[in-house]
PDB file of C-alpha atoms in Angstrom:
ATOM      1  CA  UNK I   1     180.426 103.532  57.711  1.00 45.00           C
ATOM      2  CA  UNK I   2     177.628 105.594  58.249  1.00 49.00           C
ATOM      3  CA  UNK I   3     175.404 106.231  55.008  1.00 57.00           C
ATOM      4  CA  UNK I   4     174.874 109.787  53.895  1.00 63.00           C
ATOM      5  CA  UNK I   5     171.069 109.029  54.345  1.00 77.00           C
ATOM      6  CA  UNK I   6     170.826 107.802  57.901  1.00 80.00           C
ATOM      7  CA  UNK I   7     171.159 109.744  61.142  1.00 79.00           C
ATOM      8  CA  UNK I   8     174.265 108.759  63.164  1.00 80.00           C
ATOM      9  CA  UNK I   9     173.882 105.611  65.720  1.00 82.00           C
ATOM     10  CA  UNK I  10     174.204 107.656  68.743  1.00 82.00           C
ATOM     11  CA  UNK I  11     171.832 110.254  67.649  1.00 83.00           C
ATOM     12  CA  UNK I  12     168.848 107.348  67.042  1.00 78.00           C
ATOM     13  CA  UNK I  13     170.008 106.050  70.516  1.00 82.00           C
ATOM     14  CA  UNK I  14     169.174 109.490  72.231  1.00 81.00           C
ATOM     15  CA  UNK I  15     165.994 110.077  70.374  1.00 80.00           C
ATOM     16  CA  UNK I  16     164.533 106.794  70.839  1.00 81.00           C
ATOM     17  CA  UNK I  17     164.657 107.276  74.371  1.00 80.00           C
ATOM     18  CA  UNK I  18     162.055 109.990  73.930  1.00 74.00           C
ATOM     19  CA  UNK I  19     158.402 109.197  75.242  1.00 72.00           C
ATOM     20  CA  UNK I  20     156.686 108.329  71.750  1.00 73.00           C
ATOM     21  CA  UNK I  21     153.312 110.083  73.188  1.00 82.00           C
ATOM     22  CA  UNK I  22     154.167 113.753  72.759  1.00 86.00           C
ATOM     23  CA  UNK I  23     155.826 113.520  69.354  1.00 85.00           C
ATOM     24  CA  UNK I  24     152.795 111.512  67.979  1.00 90.00           C
ATOM     25  CA  UNK I  25     150.841 114.544  69.241  1.00 92.00           C
ATOM     26  CA  UNK I  26     153.233 117.049  67.001  1.00 90.00           C
ATOM     27  CA  UNK I  27     153.229 114.513  64.610  1.00 90.00           C
ATOM     28  CA  UNK I  28     149.343 114.970  64.104  1.00 93.00           C
ATOM     29  CA  UNK I  29     149.646 118.658  64.633  1.00 92.00           C
ATOM     30  CA  UNK I  30     151.900 118.662  61.432  1.00 87.00           C
ATOM     31  CA  UNK I  31     149.134 116.402  59.581  1.00 89.00           C
ATOM     32  CA  UNK I  32     146.299 118.532  60.321  1.00 91.00           C
ATOM     33  CA  UNK I  33     147.669 121.701  59.162  1.00 86.00           C
ATOM     34  CA  UNK I  34     149.465 120.203  56.086  1.00 83.00           C
ATOM     35  CA  UNK I  35     148.046 117.257  55.132  1.00 87.00           C
ATOM     36  CA  UNK I  36     144.145 117.359  55.750  1.00 89.00           C
ATOM     37  CA  UNK I  37     143.152 120.266  53.567  1.00 88.00           C
ATOM     38  CA  UNK I  38     144.017 117.694  50.868  1.00 86.00           C
ATOM     39  CA  UNK I  39     142.571 115.036  51.577  1.00 90.00           C
ATOM     40  CA  UNK I  40     139.167 113.371  50.076  1.00 90.00           C
ATOM     41  CA  UNK I  41     136.275 111.956  51.575  1.00 90.00           C
ATOM     42  CA  UNK I  42     136.886 108.552  49.937  1.00 92.00           C
ATOM     43  CA  UNK I  43     140.325 108.200  52.165  1.00 92.00           C
ATOM     44  CA  UNK I  44     139.154 109.462  55.139  1.00 93.00           C
ATOM     45  CA  UNK I  45     136.530 107.047  55.022  1.00 93.00           C
ATOM     46  CA  UNK I  46     139.501 104.093  54.468  1.00 93.00           C
ATOM     47  CA  UNK I  47     140.641 105.299  57.435  1.00 94.00           C
ATOM     48  CA  UNK I  48     138.101 105.541  59.652  1.00 92.00           C
ATOM     49  CA  UNK I  49     138.396 103.382  63.087  1.00 87.00           C
ATOM     50  CA  UNK I  50     142.083 102.158  61.850  1.00 92.00           C
ATOM     51  CA  UNK I  51     145.253 103.520  63.606  1.00 94.00           C
ATOM     52  CA  UNK I  52     148.492 104.063  61.767  1.00 95.00           C
ATOM     53  CA  UNK I  53     151.748 103.988  62.541  1.00 95.00           C
ATOM     54  CA  UNK I  54     155.166 106.105  61.165  1.00 94.00           C
ATOM     55  CA  UNK I  55     158.248 104.814  62.146  1.00 94.00           C
ATOM     56  CA  UNK I  56     161.608 107.155  61.303  1.00 94.00           C
ATOM     57  CA  UNK I  57     163.669 103.837  61.233  1.00 94.00           C
ATOM     58  CA  UNK I  58     167.359 105.726  61.975  1.00 93.00           C
ATOM     59  CA  UNK I  59     165.985 107.751  64.374  1.00 92.00           C
ATOM     60  CA  UNK I  60     164.284 105.576  66.266  1.00 91.00           C
ATOM     61  CA  UNK I  61     160.760 106.829  66.538  1.00 92.00           C
ATOM     62  CA  UNK I  62     157.431 106.135  65.827  1.00 92.00           C
ATOM     63  CA  UNK I  63     154.152 108.201  66.060  1.00 93.00           C
ATOM     64  CA  UNK I  64     151.235 106.746  66.412  1.00 94.00           C
ATOM     65  CA  UNK I  65     147.630 108.154  65.182  1.00 95.00           C
ATOM     66  CA  UNK I  66     143.884 107.552  63.814  1.00 94.00           C
ATOM     67  CA  UNK I  67     141.881 109.420  61.912  1.00 93.00           C
ATOM     68  CA  UNK I  68     138.704 110.565  64.429  1.00 91.00           C
ATOM     69  CA  UNK I  69     136.331 111.888  61.882  1.00 90.00           C
ATOM     70  CA  UNK I  70     137.472 114.956  61.611  1.00 91.00           C
ATOM     71  CA  UNK I  71     140.796 115.188  61.980  1.00 94.00           C
ATOM     72  CA  UNK I  72     144.024 113.178  62.784  1.00 95.00           C
ATOM     73  CA  UNK I  73     144.297 112.420  66.709  1.00 94.00           C
ATOM     74  CA  UNK I  74     147.613 110.788  68.225  1.00 94.00           C
ATOM     75  CA  UNK I  75     147.128 107.582  70.008  1.00 91.00           C
ATOM     76  CA  UNK I  76     149.393 106.064  72.792  1.00 84.00           C
ATOM     77  CA  UNK I  77     151.220 102.965  71.968  1.00 74.00           C
ATOM     78  CA  UNK I  78     149.861  99.798  72.217  1.00 73.00           C
ATOM     79  CA  UNK I  79     147.451  97.696  69.870  1.00 81.00           C
ATOM     80  CA  UNK I  80     149.223  96.899  66.777  1.00 90.00           C
ATOM     81  CA  UNK I  81     148.312  99.749  63.948  1.00 95.00           C
ATOM     82  CA  UNK I  82     146.917  98.531  60.637  1.00 95.00           C
ATOM     83  CA  UNK I  83     149.473 100.166  59.103  1.00 96.00           C
ATOM     84  CA  UNK I  84     152.862 100.778  59.755  1.00 96.00           C
ATOM     85  CA  UNK I  85     155.051 102.968  57.008  1.00 95.00           C
ATOM     86  CA  UNK I  86     158.749 102.861  58.019  1.00 95.00           C
ATOM     87  CA  UNK I  87     162.226 104.765  56.336  1.00 94.00           C
ATOM     88  CA  UNK I  88     164.770 106.929  57.283  1.00 94.00           C
ATOM     89  CA  UNK I  89     164.079 110.432  58.627  1.00 92.00           C
ATOM     90  CA  UNK I  90     165.984 111.760  54.959  1.00 92.00           C
ATOM     91  CA  UNK I  91     163.823 109.630  52.992  1.00 93.00           C
ATOM     92  CA  UNK I  92     160.678 111.076  54.770  1.00 89.00           C
ATOM     93  CA  UNK I  93     162.146 114.349  54.021  1.00 86.00           C
ATOM     94  CA  UNK I  94     162.599 113.183  50.448  1.00 88.00           C
ATOM     95  CA  UNK I  95     159.085 112.159  50.050  1.00 86.00           C
ATOM     96  CA  UNK I  96     157.750 115.112  51.813  1.00 80.00           C
ATOM     97  CA  UNK I  97     159.861 117.729  49.410  1.00 78.00           C
ATOM     98  CA  UNK I  98     158.623 115.447  46.344  1.00 80.00           C
ATOM     99  CA  UNK I  99     162.598 114.596  45.525  1.00 86.00           C
ATOM    100  CA  UNK I 100     162.001 110.953  45.574  1.00 89.00           C
ATOM    101  CA  UNK I 101     158.923 108.716  44.750  1.00 89.00           C
ATOM    102  CA  UNK I 102     157.568 106.691  46.904  1.00 90.00           C
ATOM    103  CA  UNK I 103     157.168 103.499  44.263  1.00 90.00           C
ATOM    104  CA  UNK I 104     161.000 103.884  44.046  1.00 92.00           C
ATOM    105  CA  UNK I 105     162.213 103.917  47.446  1.00 92.00           C
ATOM    106  CA  UNK I 106     159.648 100.892  48.101  1.00 91.00           C
ATOM    107  CA  UNK I 107     161.197  98.789  45.566  1.00 92.00           C
ATOM    108  CA  UNK I 108     164.777  99.375  46.856  1.00 93.00           C
ATOM    109  CA  UNK I 109     163.889  98.587  50.268  1.00 93.00           C
ATOM    110  CA  UNK I 110     164.129 101.845  51.850  1.00 94.00           C
ATOM    111  CA  UNK I 111     160.448 102.112  52.337  1.00 93.00           C
ATOM    112  CA  UNK I 112     159.008  99.792  54.501  1.00 95.00           C
ATOM    113  CA  UNK I 113     154.940  98.898  54.530  1.00 94.00           C
ATOM    114  CA  UNK I 114     153.573  96.823  57.044  1.00 95.00           C
ATOM    115  CA  UNK I 115     149.900  95.547  57.491  1.00 96.00           C
ATOM    116  CA  UNK I 116     146.958  96.343  55.364  1.00 95.00           C
ATOM    117  CA  UNK I 117     148.687  97.040  51.874  1.00 90.00           C
ATOM    118  CA  UNK I 118     145.863  98.300  50.252  1.00 93.00           C
ATOM    119  CA  UNK I 119     145.193 100.954  52.793  1.00 94.00           C
ATOM    120  CA  UNK I 120     149.017 101.586  52.256  1.00 92.00           C
ATOM    121  CA  UNK I 121     148.368 102.128  48.664  1.00 92.00           C
ATOM    122  CA  UNK I 122     145.259 104.557  48.907  1.00 92.00           C
ATOM    123  CA  UNK I 123     147.282 106.699  51.735  1.00 91.00           C
ATOM    124  CA  UNK I 124     150.131 107.016  48.811  1.00 88.00           C
ATOM    125  CA  UNK I 125     148.282 107.693  46.099  1.00 87.00           C
ATOM    126  CA  UNK I 126     146.063 110.217  47.692  1.00 86.00           C
ATOM    127  CA  UNK I 127     149.415 112.076  48.897  1.00 81.00           C
ATOM    128  CA  UNK I 128     150.699 111.581  45.023  1.00 81.00           C
ATOM    129  CA  UNK I 129     147.323 113.568  44.154  1.00 81.00           C
ATOM    130  CA  UNK I 130     148.571 116.751  46.320  1.00 77.00           C
ATOM    131  CA  UNK I 131     150.334 119.100  43.687  1.00 69.00           C
ATOM    132  CA  UNK I 132     152.608 121.008  45.749  1.00 60.00           C
ATOM    133  CA  UNK I 133     155.398 119.972  47.996  1.00 59.00           C
ATOM    134  CA  UNK I 134     154.284 118.987  51.669  1.00 54.00           C
ATOM    135  CA  UNK I 135     157.329 120.258  52.710  1.00 55.00           C
ATOM    136  CA  UNK I 136     157.691 124.073  51.449  1.00 62.00           C
ATOM    137  CA  UNK I 137     159.590 124.568  55.020  1.00 63.00           C
ATOM    138  CA  UNK I 138     159.471 128.246  53.751  1.00 70.00           C
ATOM    139  CA  UNK I 139     155.856 128.572  54.785  1.00 69.00           C
ATOM    140  CA  UNK I 140     156.742 128.035  58.437  1.00 66.00           C
ATOM    141  CA  UNK I 141     159.618 130.444  58.827  1.00 73.00           C
ATOM    142  CA  UNK I 142     158.391 133.494  61.539  1.00 78.00           C
ATOM    143  CA  UNK I 143     158.271 136.415  58.623  1.00 83.00           C
ATOM    144  CA  UNK I 144     156.051 133.701  56.337  1.00 79.00           C
ATOM    145  CA  UNK I 145     153.895 132.972  59.225  1.00 75.00           C
ATOM    146  CA  UNK I 146     153.661 136.359  60.486  1.00 83.00           C
ATOM    147  CA  UNK I 147     152.723 137.724  57.270  1.00 83.00           C
ATOM    148  CA  UNK I 148     149.763 135.287  56.862  1.00 79.00           C
ATOM    149  CA  UNK I 149     148.770 136.162  60.293  1.00 79.00           C
ATOM    150  CA  UNK I 150     148.628 139.837  59.499  1.00 84.00           C
ATOM    151  CA  UNK I 151     146.510 139.113  56.353  1.00 83.00           C
ATOM    152  CA  UNK I 152     144.374 137.111  58.217  1.00 81.00           C
ATOM    153  CA  UNK I 153     143.739 139.491  60.614  1.00 81.00           C
ATOM    154  CA  UNK I 154     143.097 142.511  58.280  1.00 76.00           C
ATOM    155  CA  UNK I 155     140.364 140.421  56.422  1.00 58.00           C
ATOM    156  CA  UNK I 156     138.394 140.586  59.995  1.00 55.00           C
ATOM    157  CA  UNK I 157     138.516 143.978  60.552  1.00 47.00           C
TER     158      UNK I 157
END
């Protein structure tokens, strides 16, 4: 029986056939737009020279990336990352929308952290410190983006 928190296995098989690098590029683009403006210098220093991996377990996807000193950059899958964080697509969405606490997911074994757990705790604490929901998808709807673009253009005249 399929859990309501998991993608169907057939969907995971299809997604798992996709190459990882293009997905990592899209993932870091989202990180740089949504998360980067909220990160402090202490976390950026802790991320320096470290690679990370986000695994979407039910989708069979992995996004490898690293901190380049100024932004997140996609990495090709290769060496073992310093930190891997894994969960279902549904649980990552709940985390991003602040509808579920990472500690609750971790202790219920729905969020997995492997590697440098100290770095994982720093990342978790930094994300917890961000006050707004990270996945306010309404901000990225075409009318909202167009309105922000028009506002930005108006300020440059």
